[in-house]
Amino acid sequence: MRKSNSGRLDRIVAQARRDANERAKTYREQALRLLPWICTRCAREFERTNLHLLTVHHRDGNHHHNPPDGSNWE
């Protein structure tokens, strides 16, 4: 691969990662504001000190389906 193509690919991948991180942060933050801090799978309760361990999942598996009412998150 030529150097210019490699650099372009690196920029594209870096931008895609930044975009994915922003999307994840956005729906996670929204879900944490809307939903109780309780795991729906194991019923573990979370507090601010361990909230980073709680994962928001999409019910239908589609990470691009993020309705503002949180109906696709658990």
Short mmCIF file of C-alpha atoms in Angstrom, two decimals:
data_model
loop_
_atom_site.label_atom_id
_atom_site.label_comp_id
_atom_site.label_asym_id
_atom_site.label_seq_id
_atom_site.Cartn_x
_atom_site.Cartn_y
_atom_site.Cartn_z
CA MET A 1 0.00 0.00 0.00
CA ARG A 2 1.29 3.43 -0.84
CA LYS A 3 2.03 5.84 1.97
CA SER A 4 -0.73 8.28 0.92
CA ASN A 5 -3.33 5.50 0.88
CA SER A 6 -2.16 4.24 4.27
CA GLY A 7 -2.47 7.71 5.80
CA ARG A 8 -5.92 8.19 4.31
CA LEU A 9 -7.06 4.83 5.65
CA ASP A 10 -5.70 5.72 9.10
CA ARG A 11 -7.69 8.97 9.07
CA ILE A 12 -10.88 7.18 8.00
CA VAL A 13 -10.53 4.53 10.71
CA ALA A 14 -9.75 7.15 13.36
CA GLN A 15 -12.82 9.19 12.36
CA ALA A 16 -15.03 6.10 12.40
CA ARG A 17 -13.83 5.28 15.92
CA ARG A 18 -14.46 8.84 17.12
CA ASP A 19 -17.95 8.77 15.60
CA ALA A 20 -18.73 5.40 17.20
CA ASN A 21 -17.52 6.63 20.59
CA GLU A 22 -19.70 9.74 20.34
CA ARG A 23 -22.77 7.68 19.40
CA ALA A 24 -22.15 5.27 22.26
CA LYS A 25 -21.65 8.07 24.74
CA THR A 26 -24.78 9.80 23.60
CA TYR A 27 -27.18 6.87 23.88
CA ARG A 28 -25.52 5.60 27.06
CA GLU A 29 -25.82 8.97 28.75
CA GLN A 30 -29.46 9.24 27.64
CA ALA A 31 -30.23 5.74 28.89
CA LEU A 32 -28.62 6.42 32.26
CA ARG A 33 -30.78 9.52 32.65
CA LEU A 34 -34.00 7.69 31.66
CA LEU A 35 -33.63 4.21 33.11
CA PRO A 36 -32.98 2.94 36.64
CA TRP A 37 -29.38 1.93 37.37
CA ILE A 38 -30.27 -1.75 37.67
CA CYS A 39 -29.03 -4.54 35.41
CA THR A 40 -32.02 -6.15 33.69
CA ARG A 41 -30.18 -9.46 33.41
CA CYS A 42 -28.96 -9.99 36.99
CA ALA A 43 -30.88 -7.28 38.94
CA ARG A 44 -27.64 -5.83 40.37
CA GLU A 45 -28.07 -2.25 41.52
CA PHE A 46 -25.45 0.34 40.61
CA GLU A 47 -24.35 3.58 42.25
CA ARG A 48 -22.37 6.51 40.92
CA THR A 49 -19.12 4.90 42.14
CA ASN A 50 -19.56 1.72 40.06
CA LEU A 51 -21.83 3.02 37.28
CA HIS A 52 -19.01 2.64 34.74
CA LEU A 53 -19.58 -1.14 35.02
CA LEU A 54 -23.19 -0.93 33.82
CA THR A 55 -23.59 -1.60 30.10
CA VAL A 56 -26.51 -0.37 28.03
CA HIS A 57 -27.75 -2.96 25.53
CA HIS A 58 -30.04 -2.55 22.53
CA ARG A 59 -33.07 -4.80 22.76
CA ASP A 60 -33.22 -5.37 19.01
CA GLY A 61 -29.43 -5.54 18.57
CA ASN A 62 -29.41 -2.50 16.26
CA HIS A 63 -26.93 0.05 17.64
CA HIS A 64 -28.26 2.70 15.26
CA HIS A 65 -31.83 2.40 16.60
CA ASN A 66 -31.78 4.88 19.48
CA PRO A 67 -35.26 6.32 20.04
CA PRO A 68 -35.30 9.31 22.41
CA ASP A 69 -37.73 7.56 24.76
CA GLY A 70 -35.20 4.78 25.42
CA SER A 71 -37.58 2.03 24.35
CA ASN A 72 -34.78 0.06 22.64
CA TRP A 73 -32.37 0.10 25.60
CA GLU A 74 -31.97 -2.12 28.61
#
